[in-house]
C-alpha cells in the first residue's frame, strides 16, 4: 500500500488532448521534413486552413488537401514552422476536437485554433502575433517611464513628444501614411505606434471623432460594447451597451492622445503618386492651410470600407425647391418639425433618420427600393452575438481576444452554415414582428441563402437594418412606406417609376456607398484604382457580391496588386482585430524582413 501511495500520481489524458497531441506531433514532423504531401494528407477531404500572415504574408484561406499542399510547397522552406504546443486543454463536442495552440516560424511567433474531425484537420487557423526581435513593449516589456539616475542631458517625456510632433512629416518622414482618421486609421495607428513604426494619420475634420459627432443626433452604435473595443484600451465596465455617437467621438479623441498618435487634424491628401526610383510615395497634403509633401514608404487608405458616398444625380434637382442631402450629410432632424421628408432607402441609416425625423414631428415617408433584412437588436444580441460578445461570454471565459480568434477561425466558405440556424430561430421567435412588417408592405429578406445580417455585411456591406425602434413606426403607419424607384425630382418633391409623386421639403438619399477604391481613383488615378480592384466582398455570387469566390475580403488588410498600397477599415471589431496583422506586415517591411506573398489576390472586378 505504501508503495502505491508513494508512486507519483498522473492524471490520464483526455481523449481530446490525446488526439490533438498526436495530430500536432505528426504534423510538426511532416513540416520539419519539408513533406508538404504528408502534411496535407492530415487534412480532411473538405477542410480549410486560414492563415493570418504567419505562413503567407497575406490573409489567405486554402481549401482541402490540395490547397494545403500547394501553399506549403511554396512557403515551407522559408517559414520553417516549429514548436507547436497546446495552449489550454482541448475539448470535444459532437465528434469535433477543438484545440488552441501556439507555434513559431523563422521570424515570428503565432497562435491558432485547430478543429479535428475523425483525427484529421477540418479547420485550421494560424495567426502571427509578433515578430521576433520586434515585440511590442507590453507587460513585462513595458517601458520604465522614469529614467533613474542623474543626467544633465535629460529630456522629459513631454520634450521628447514635442520634438517628435515638430519633426515628423517635416525633417523626418513617416514610414507609413494613413489616410482617414476614423476608427480604422486610429486602430492601425495605435498598433504601429507600439511596433515603433513612424506613422501619421490624416483627418480632414477639425477633431478626432468628428466623423461621428457630425452625423445625425440619434446615431448610436448598433453593435454591443463587448464587440467594439479598440486595441490595448477597452471601454470601461460601465460603458453603455450601445454607445451614442458623441460618446464614441470623445473616446476616439481621447484615445489618439493617450496612445500618443501622430494624428493630423484639418489635414487632407490632395494627390499621391509612387516614385519608383526613390522607392516612396509622393503625397501632397494640405494641413490647416499649409501645403507640404510627405514621402512615406507605405500608403494606407483607411477611408471606410463603404467607400465614397453614392449620391445619385436624379434629373430635376435644379428645379426642386427643397433640400437634398445624402444620409452622410444629414445633420439631424432638428428644424424639420411639420415638414414633409422623403427618405430614399431602407437600410440602417434610412431607418435611423426616419425615426429621428418622426420624433421631431416631421411627416416622413420611406421609399423602399429593394428588399431589406431586419433583425431586432435584442435578438441579435441574444442569438447572434451573445455566445462570443456579452457578459455571458465573459462569464464563460471568452474574452474579446478569444472571441475574435474563434470568429476568425470560421472559414468564410462555410460561415453561412453556422449563421443560418441563428436566423431560422429568430424568424420563429419574432414571427409576430415580421408579420407586422409584411402587413405594412415592407419587403423583407433573410439574405440570399437565409444566413442573415452578418453574411450580408461581409458580402456587400449593406442591405440590412438592426431594429432599435424604427420598424414599429412602420408597422404602426407613423412612418409611411412606399415601394418603388425614384426617377426624378419635381418642383415640389420626387417622382417614382410608376408615376407616383411624393411631396417633400427635404429628400434624404440613404443610397449607400461605392467601393473604397473610388478614393484611390480620386487621390492617385483611375488606372491604379482599377489595378487594385473592388474593395470588400467575398465573391459569393450573391447580390452585390459578384463571383468568382475570393475566400477572403477583397483587398482588405493585406497586399493588393499595387505594391505599398493598402486598404484598412471595417467596423470596430474588424478595425481592432485586423489592424494587428496589417501592422505586422508594415513593420516587417520597415525593418527589412523578406515578405514574399503567397496567393496574392487576382482582380476580377474594377469596382469604381
XYZ file of C-alpha atoms in Angstrom:
608
model
C 0.000 0.000 0.000
C 2.756 2.468 0.930
C 4.468 1.797 -2.401
C 1.214 2.653 -4.140
C 0.836 5.880 -2.169
C 4.442 6.906 -2.786
C 4.207 6.338 -6.552
C 3.653 9.656 -8.470
C 0.026 10.026 -9.417
C -0.724 11.013 -13.004
C -3.963 12.259 -14.487
C -4.846 10.323 -17.607
C -5.014 12.351 -20.760
C -8.435 13.175 -22.073
C -9.281 11.688 -25.456
C -9.373 15.233 -26.852
C -5.860 16.033 -25.619
C -4.528 12.714 -26.837
C -5.999 13.288 -30.311
C -4.669 16.842 -30.524
C -1.185 15.926 -29.307
C -0.923 13.046 -31.758
C -2.041 15.267 -34.632
C 0.414 18.054 -33.808
C 3.299 15.628 -33.315
C 2.740 14.050 -36.717
C 2.075 17.428 -38.346
C 5.250 19.025 -36.997
C 7.309 16.027 -38.080
C 5.956 16.387 -41.622
C 6.702 20.100 -41.658
C 10.225 19.589 -40.295
C 10.877 17.058 -43.043
C 9.620 19.518 -45.652
C 6.978 16.993 -46.658
C 4.037 19.054 -47.903
C 2.344 15.920 -49.220
C 2.356 14.196 -45.821
C 1.200 17.341 -44.027
C -1.652 17.929 -46.463
C -2.787 14.326 -46.054
C -3.582 15.189 -42.426
C -6.429 17.440 -43.578
C -9.954 16.203 -44.275
C -11.190 15.945 -47.838
C -13.231 19.076 -47.090
C -11.075 21.303 -44.941
C -9.906 24.883 -44.530
C -6.618 26.439 -43.452
C -6.932 30.151 -42.767
C -3.627 31.955 -42.372
C -3.297 35.452 -40.979
C 0.162 36.491 -42.215
C 2.182 33.758 -40.433
C 2.791 31.419 -43.398
C 1.707 33.513 -46.385
C 2.453 37.194 -45.596
C -1.149 37.508 -46.638
C -4.642 36.923 -45.296
C -5.423 33.733 -47.108
C -7.636 30.663 -46.831
C -6.683 27.498 -48.686
C -9.152 24.667 -49.039
C -8.860 20.891 -48.904
C -5.609 18.857 -49.013
C -4.724 20.140 -52.475
C -4.837 23.748 -51.301
C -2.750 22.930 -48.220
C -0.207 21.078 -50.365
C 0.171 23.989 -52.768
C 0.573 26.549 -50.006
C 3.111 24.502 -48.044
C 5.087 23.626 -51.174
C 5.650 27.324 -51.796
C 6.142 28.558 -48.230
C 7.579 25.789 -46.070
C 11.280 26.281 -46.800
C 11.259 29.944 -45.787
C 8.675 29.806 -42.996
C 10.318 26.920 -41.073
C 7.452 26.393 -38.584
C 8.187 24.625 -35.321
C 7.346 24.295 -31.621
C 3.632 23.693 -31.978
C 2.280 23.466 -28.424
C -1.171 23.210 -26.935
C -2.404 26.332 -25.163
C -5.016 25.059 -22.740
C -6.991 21.871 -22.516
C -8.542 20.659 -25.788
C -12.261 19.975 -25.804
C -14.522 17.631 -27.701
C -18.115 18.205 -28.720
C -20.186 16.431 -31.336
C -17.203 14.493 -32.600
C -15.120 17.656 -33.143
C -11.920 18.163 -31.135
C -11.037 21.828 -30.616
C -7.512 22.800 -29.574
C -5.838 26.175 -29.066
C -2.129 26.235 -29.802
C 0.984 28.363 -30.191
C 3.834 27.990 -32.668
C 6.896 29.702 -34.104
C 8.242 30.451 -37.560
C 11.697 31.593 -38.577
C 10.777 35.238 -37.934
C 7.653 35.248 -35.799
C 5.516 33.725 -33.088
C 1.900 32.836 -33.555
C -1.260 31.317 -32.183
C -4.088 29.353 -33.659
C -7.083 27.090 -33.361
C -7.449 23.544 -34.678
C -10.639 21.570 -35.157
C -10.312 17.840 -35.808
C -12.900 15.524 -37.298
C -12.102 11.813 -37.393
C -8.462 12.547 -36.487
C -7.986 14.924 -39.442
C -7.955 18.708 -39.554
C -11.276 20.235 -40.534
C -10.494 23.899 -39.798
C -7.053 25.252 -39.004
C -6.267 28.872 -38.097
C -2.710 30.206 -37.914
C -2.151 33.843 -36.931
C 1.048 35.795 -36.434
C 1.155 37.540 -33.064
C 4.615 39.109 -33.020
C 7.881 39.405 -34.930
C 10.955 38.048 -33.191
C 13.177 40.899 -32.083
C 10.390 43.404 -32.661
C 7.973 42.550 -29.868
C 5.579 45.186 -28.598
C 6.581 46.821 -25.277
C 3.795 45.165 -23.308
C 3.511 43.712 -19.805
C 6.985 42.649 -18.680
C 8.459 44.505 -21.655
C 6.681 47.782 -20.953
C 8.832 50.958 -20.853
C 10.127 52.142 -17.492
C 8.845 55.681 -17.976
C 11.113 57.179 -15.368
C 14.843 57.252 -16.102
C 16.532 56.823 -12.745
C 19.908 58.396 -12.065
C 21.396 61.786 -12.860
C 21.721 63.003 -16.439
C 22.427 66.650 -17.331
C 21.117 65.962 -20.845
C 17.840 64.512 -19.582
C 14.746 65.280 -21.636
C 11.281 64.816 -20.193
C 8.584 62.747 -21.858
C 6.876 65.969 -22.867
C 10.037 67.310 -24.500
C 10.576 64.106 -26.486
C 6.963 64.046 -27.594
C 7.098 67.704 -28.609
C 10.198 67.061 -30.722
C 8.526 64.135 -32.464
C 5.450 66.229 -33.172
C 7.603 69.051 -34.514
C 9.807 66.949 -36.800
C 7.670 64.054 -38.093
C 6.380 64.964 -41.518
C 8.891 67.793 -41.846
C 12.568 66.951 -41.235
C 11.671 63.288 -40.593
C 9.429 61.350 -42.981
C 6.847 58.817 -41.792
C 7.294 55.214 -42.834
C 3.514 54.820 -43.159
C 0.880 57.395 -44.024
C -2.706 56.567 -43.092
C -5.393 58.462 -44.980
C -8.514 58.574 -42.818
C -8.774 59.275 -39.124
C -11.815 57.221 -38.138
C -11.719 54.089 -36.023
C -9.802 52.151 -38.690
C -6.988 54.665 -39.041
C -6.825 55.175 -35.293
C -6.643 51.446 -34.500
C -3.888 50.898 -37.074
C -2.035 53.970 -35.835
C -2.065 52.571 -32.310
C -0.680 49.217 -33.482
C 2.088 50.907 -35.485
C 2.950 53.144 -32.540
C 3.526 50.130 -30.312
C 5.650 48.482 -33.002
C 7.834 51.557 -33.427
C 6.734 52.358 -36.979
C 6.701 56.137 -37.567
C 3.225 56.892 -38.879
C 0.985 59.878 -39.497
C -2.816 59.735 -39.635
C -4.563 62.333 -41.779
C -8.012 63.519 -40.707
C -9.691 66.273 -42.710
C -12.024 67.313 -39.902
C -11.168 69.608 -37.012
C -11.005 66.964 -34.273
C -10.592 63.240 -33.895
C -14.052 61.721 -33.562
C -15.776 64.371 -35.664
C -16.743 61.770 -38.254
C -19.123 60.524 -35.543
C -20.063 63.866 -33.983
C -21.192 65.382 -37.285
C -23.798 62.736 -38.018
C -27.495 62.879 -37.114
C -28.325 63.270 -33.420
C -29.846 59.851 -32.813
C -26.925 57.825 -34.221
C -25.660 55.128 -31.873
C -23.575 52.051 -32.362
C -25.818 49.120 -33.242
C -23.126 46.641 -32.151
C -22.731 45.971 -28.417
C -19.846 47.246 -26.320
C -18.105 43.865 -25.968
C -17.732 43.720 -29.752
C -16.394 47.250 -30.125
C -13.224 47.655 -28.023
C -10.203 49.335 -29.591
C -6.722 47.742 -29.294
C -4.964 47.961 -25.916
C -7.622 50.068 -24.194
C -11.040 48.555 -23.560
C -14.118 50.544 -22.777
C -14.796 50.897 -19.030
C -17.110 48.342 -17.443
C -19.816 50.991 -17.033
C -19.728 51.965 -20.724
C -23.191 51.798 -22.318
C -24.040 48.711 -24.327
C -24.812 50.863 -27.375
C -22.604 53.948 -27.338
C -24.086 57.245 -28.598
C -22.193 58.873 -31.457
C -20.815 61.803 -29.452
C -19.564 59.498 -26.723
C -17.733 57.459 -29.366
C -16.329 60.686 -30.803
C -14.996 61.729 -27.392
C -13.487 58.277 -26.836
C -11.688 58.339 -30.177
C -10.327 61.815 -29.478
C -9.110 60.765 -26.036
C -7.613 57.576 -27.479
C -5.483 59.442 -30.018
C -3.990 61.454 -27.172
C -3.302 58.768 -24.591
C -1.953 56.383 -27.242
C 0.348 59.202 -28.436
C -0.690 59.000 -32.072
C 0.661 61.409 -34.648
C -2.808 62.482 -35.655
C -3.022 65.443 -38.007
C -6.420 67.130 -37.956
C -7.603 69.641 -40.563
C -5.337 67.707 -42.940
C -6.167 66.304 -46.332
C -4.191 64.481 -49.011
C -4.773 66.115 -52.375
C -2.728 63.825 -54.638
C -0.448 60.800 -54.443
C 1.920 59.005 -56.793
C 4.559 56.342 -56.252
C 8.132 57.286 -57.197
C 9.708 54.003 -58.300
C 13.216 55.424 -58.475
C 13.093 56.899 -54.990
C 11.143 53.980 -53.510
C 8.498 56.045 -51.780
C 5.173 57.787 -52.287
C 4.905 61.477 -53.063
C 1.769 62.683 -51.282
C 0.681 66.295 -51.440
C -1.042 67.343 -48.229
C -2.811 70.440 -47.020
C -2.509 70.765 -43.231
C -4.595 73.546 -41.723
C -3.919 75.667 -44.808
C -0.224 74.747 -45.081
C 0.876 72.800 -48.137
C 3.552 70.162 -47.740
C 4.813 66.962 -49.338
C 5.121 63.645 -47.491
C 7.238 60.714 -48.697
C 6.008 57.586 -46.888
C 7.189 54.121 -47.884
C 3.684 52.717 -47.380
C 0.293 54.298 -48.036
C -2.850 53.038 -46.274
C -6.375 54.021 -47.234
C -8.488 53.876 -44.079
C -11.359 55.822 -45.577
C -14.126 53.443 -44.551
C -14.913 50.087 -46.101
C -18.068 51.564 -47.626
C -16.034 53.953 -49.740
C -17.337 57.144 -51.284
C -20.947 58.148 -50.818
C -23.255 57.129 -53.624
C -25.323 60.278 -54.220
C -27.398 59.772 -57.364
C -27.860 62.820 -59.538
C -31.509 62.376 -60.421
C -32.912 64.671 -63.110
C -34.773 67.724 -61.892
C -32.549 68.623 -58.950
C -32.258 72.126 -60.409
C -36.000 72.736 -60.211
C -36.691 71.076 -56.841
C -37.480 73.781 -54.288
C -36.465 71.758 -51.245
C -33.235 70.412 -49.802
C -31.302 67.344 -50.990
C -28.919 65.501 -48.656
C -27.052 62.227 -48.740
C -27.507 60.349 -45.472
C -23.855 61.047 -44.576
C -24.570 64.784 -44.975
C -27.790 64.769 -42.964
C -27.168 66.884 -39.838
C -30.146 65.612 -37.883
C -33.872 66.106 -37.531
C -33.824 69.489 -35.802
C -35.692 72.141 -37.748
C -37.861 69.766 -39.751
C -40.907 69.623 -37.478
C -44.085 69.829 -39.527
C -42.215 69.473 -42.828
C -42.520 66.703 -45.397
C -39.461 64.481 -45.729
C -38.865 61.644 -48.183
C -36.065 59.209 -47.364
C -34.863 57.133 -50.321
C -33.617 53.787 -48.983
C -34.496 51.254 -46.324
C -31.291 50.131 -44.591
C -29.727 51.187 -41.276
C -29.238 54.895 -41.959
C -32.643 55.267 -43.608
C -34.427 53.743 -40.619
C -32.458 55.764 -38.062
C -33.085 59.008 -39.935
C -36.799 58.271 -40.394
C -37.223 57.538 -36.689
C -35.415 60.701 -35.617
C -37.423 62.848 -38.033
C -40.691 61.342 -36.804
C -39.682 62.075 -33.212
C -39.027 65.679 -34.214
C -42.529 65.942 -35.683
C -41.796 65.647 -39.393
C -44.123 63.979 -41.891
C -41.853 61.119 -43.028
C -42.084 58.719 -45.966
C -39.582 55.915 -46.578
C -39.138 54.761 -50.170
C -38.019 51.139 -50.227
C -36.190 50.353 -53.454
C -35.313 46.687 -52.768
C -35.744 44.062 -50.079
C -34.046 44.552 -46.720
C -33.076 42.164 -43.952
C -34.189 43.257 -40.488
C -33.300 41.776 -37.133
C -34.308 43.171 -33.756
C -31.368 44.397 -31.720
C -32.285 42.256 -28.703
C -32.500 39.154 -30.867
C -29.144 39.846 -32.476
C -27.580 40.377 -29.052
C -29.006 37.182 -27.617
C -28.765 34.772 -30.529
C -26.252 36.279 -32.939
C -23.514 37.676 -30.699
C -24.220 36.511 -27.172
C -22.068 33.384 -27.207
C -18.958 35.410 -28.072
C -19.519 39.066 -27.184
C -21.524 39.561 -23.985
C -21.305 39.375 -20.214
C -22.468 35.792 -20.611
C -19.461 35.079 -22.789
C -17.090 36.747 -20.333
C -18.519 34.642 -17.503
C -17.769 31.577 -19.636
C -14.130 32.660 -20.017
C -14.448 34.090 -23.538
C -12.783 37.487 -23.518
C -12.682 39.756 -26.564
C -9.456 38.324 -27.951
C -10.675 34.760 -27.599
C -13.957 35.703 -29.265
C -12.089 37.395 -32.113
C -9.983 34.292 -32.718
C -12.968 31.941 -32.591
C -14.750 34.098 -35.118
C -11.634 34.335 -37.295
C -11.313 30.550 -37.266
C -14.649 30.019 -39.034
C -13.957 29.810 -42.780
C -15.986 32.202 -44.901
C -16.830 29.349 -47.279
C -18.973 27.650 -44.617
C -19.782 30.539 -42.297
C -23.319 30.804 -43.679
C -23.946 27.259 -42.394
C -23.288 28.492 -38.859
C -25.366 31.641 -39.350
C -28.482 30.162 -40.925
C -29.749 28.308 -37.793
C -29.498 31.578 -35.842
C -31.818 33.351 -38.246
C -34.160 30.388 -38.555
C -34.600 30.614 -34.793
C -35.061 34.391 -34.793
C -37.613 34.144 -37.594
C -39.670 31.791 -35.413
C -39.276 33.698 -32.128
C -40.114 37.097 -33.658
C -42.792 35.847 -36.046
C -45.371 38.443 -34.958
C -42.898 41.276 -35.517
C -42.127 40.112 -39.051
C -45.791 39.543 -39.821
C -46.459 43.144 -38.827
C -43.769 44.430 -41.160
C -45.028 42.375 -44.070
C -48.586 43.533 -43.425
C -47.310 47.116 -43.623
C -45.918 46.302 -47.070
C -42.260 46.044 -46.100
C -40.235 43.801 -48.434
C -38.213 41.526 -46.137
C -35.385 39.162 -46.961
C -33.060 36.895 -44.991
C -30.076 37.044 -47.294
C -29.554 35.064 -50.481
C -29.324 31.783 -48.559
C -31.168 32.636 -45.356
C -27.931 33.402 -43.495
C -28.983 36.821 -42.319
C -27.253 40.009 -41.317
C -23.596 39.226 -40.871
C -23.176 37.418 -44.149
C -24.868 40.353 -45.875
C -22.378 42.632 -44.179
C -19.402 40.529 -45.243
C -20.645 40.064 -48.784
C -21.869 43.552 -49.630
C -21.766 45.817 -46.557
C -25.417 46.783 -46.988
C -28.973 45.531 -47.225
C -29.948 45.281 -43.558
C -31.264 47.127 -40.518
C -30.699 46.305 -36.850
C -34.018 47.387 -35.406
C -33.881 49.751 -32.459
C -37.417 51.059 -32.849
C -37.997 52.355 -36.374
C -39.666 49.150 -37.546
C -42.546 49.632 -35.123
C -43.114 53.101 -36.574
C -43.508 51.478 -39.988
C -45.781 48.753 -38.615
C -47.962 51.394 -36.969
C -48.019 53.592 -40.080
C -46.399 56.538 -38.313
C -43.549 56.414 -40.817
C -45.204 55.965 -44.212
C -43.815 53.323 -46.534
C -43.793 53.361 -50.334
C -42.150 50.791 -52.582
C -40.556 51.820 -55.856
C -37.638 53.502 -57.526
C -37.170 57.219 -57.809
C -36.762 58.582 -61.340
C -36.581 62.355 -60.918
C -37.371 65.433 -58.868
C -40.366 67.658 -59.378
C -40.655 71.227 -58.164
C -42.366 70.014 -55.006
C -40.948 66.539 -54.404
C -39.932 63.311 -56.122
C -41.426 61.076 -58.761
C -41.219 57.260 -58.735
C -41.020 54.854 -61.656
C -44.744 54.065 -61.518
C -45.617 57.751 -61.743
C -46.306 58.246 -58.023
C -45.368 61.733 -56.849
C -44.384 62.396 -53.234
C -44.296 65.903 -51.811
C -41.091 66.805 -49.984
C -39.388 69.757 -48.343
C -36.347 67.543 -47.790
C -35.115 64.473 -49.670
C -32.554 62.310 -47.883
C -30.714 59.913 -50.184
C -29.860 56.951 -47.973
C -28.385 55.350 -51.064
C -25.199 53.906 -49.616
C -21.616 53.987 -50.763
C -19.364 52.771 -53.547
C -16.165 50.728 -53.371
C -13.275 52.140 -51.348
C -11.069 52.193 -54.439
C -13.079 55.228 -55.529
C -10.899 57.155 -53.081
C -7.808 55.682 -54.741
C -9.060 56.881 -58.126
C -9.507 60.399 -56.747
C -6.150 60.602 -54.984
C -3.830 58.555 -57.208
C -5.510 57.843 -60.543
C -8.173 55.661 -62.114
C -5.631 53.216 -63.570
C -4.247 52.477 -60.115
C -7.740 52.123 -58.692
C -8.671 49.595 -61.371
C -5.479 47.615 -60.725
C -6.433 47.410 -57.047
C -9.970 46.461 -57.992
C -13.169 46.290 -55.995
C -12.731 46.505 -52.243
C -14.903 44.380 -49.923
C -16.944 41.258 -50.547
C -16.168 37.554 -50.722
C -17.064 36.649 -54.291
C -20.111 34.735 -53.081
C -22.007 35.328 -56.343
C -24.919 36.778 -54.375
C -26.477 40.224 -54.963
C -23.827 42.983 -54.984
C -21.054 40.421 -54.342
C -20.164 39.018 -57.757
C -18.096 35.868 -58.160
C -15.716 34.178 -58.522
C -15.121 33.031 -54.967
C -12.334 35.002 -53.272
C -12.179 33.230 -49.901
C -11.357 36.453 -48.026
C -12.459 40.070 -48.003
C -11.280 41.639 -51.250
C -8.211 43.848 -50.749
C -8.692 44.345 -47.026
C -5.764 44.289 -44.554
C -3.432 42.506 -46.983
C -1.240 43.134 -50.049
C -3.061 44.497 -53.076
C -1.969 44.350 -56.698
C -0.294 47.743 -56.143
C 2.833 47.392 -54.030
C 2.988 49.624 -50.953
C -0.737 50.473 -51.148
C -3.134 49.020 -48.581
C -6.810 49.197 -47.562
C -7.901 49.038 -43.941
C -11.119 49.505 -42.016
C -14.420 47.834 -41.333
C -16.478 48.007 -38.177
C -14.861 48.493 -34.776
C -14.370 44.747 -34.338
C -12.586 44.377 -37.675
C -10.572 47.563 -37.193
C -9.350 46.226 -33.851
C -8.643 42.646 -34.911
C -7.161 43.041 -38.378
C -5.119 46.143 -37.549
C -2.637 43.789 -35.839
C -1.999 41.759 -38.972
C -1.665 44.805 -41.205
C 0.676 46.441 -38.694
C 2.889 43.331 -38.592
C 3.119 43.334 -42.385
C 4.116 47.008 -42.357
C 6.625 46.503 -39.535
C 8.299 43.642 -41.386
C 8.708 45.822 -44.441
C 10.081 48.675 -42.334
C 12.870 46.552 -40.817
C 13.696 44.655 -43.992
C 12.263 41.222 -43.182
C 11.529 39.457 -46.501
C 7.775 39.211 -47.048
C 7.136 37.014 -50.101
C 3.384 36.940 -50.579
C 1.644 33.653 -51.257
C -1.678 33.791 -53.072
C -1.910 37.495 -53.800
C -5.490 38.198 -54.821
C -6.310 38.479 -58.506
C -8.573 41.330 -59.628
C -11.888 40.268 -61.110
C -13.882 43.489 -60.693
C -12.687 47.057 -61.128
C -15.194 48.355 -58.605
C -15.192 52.078 -59.404
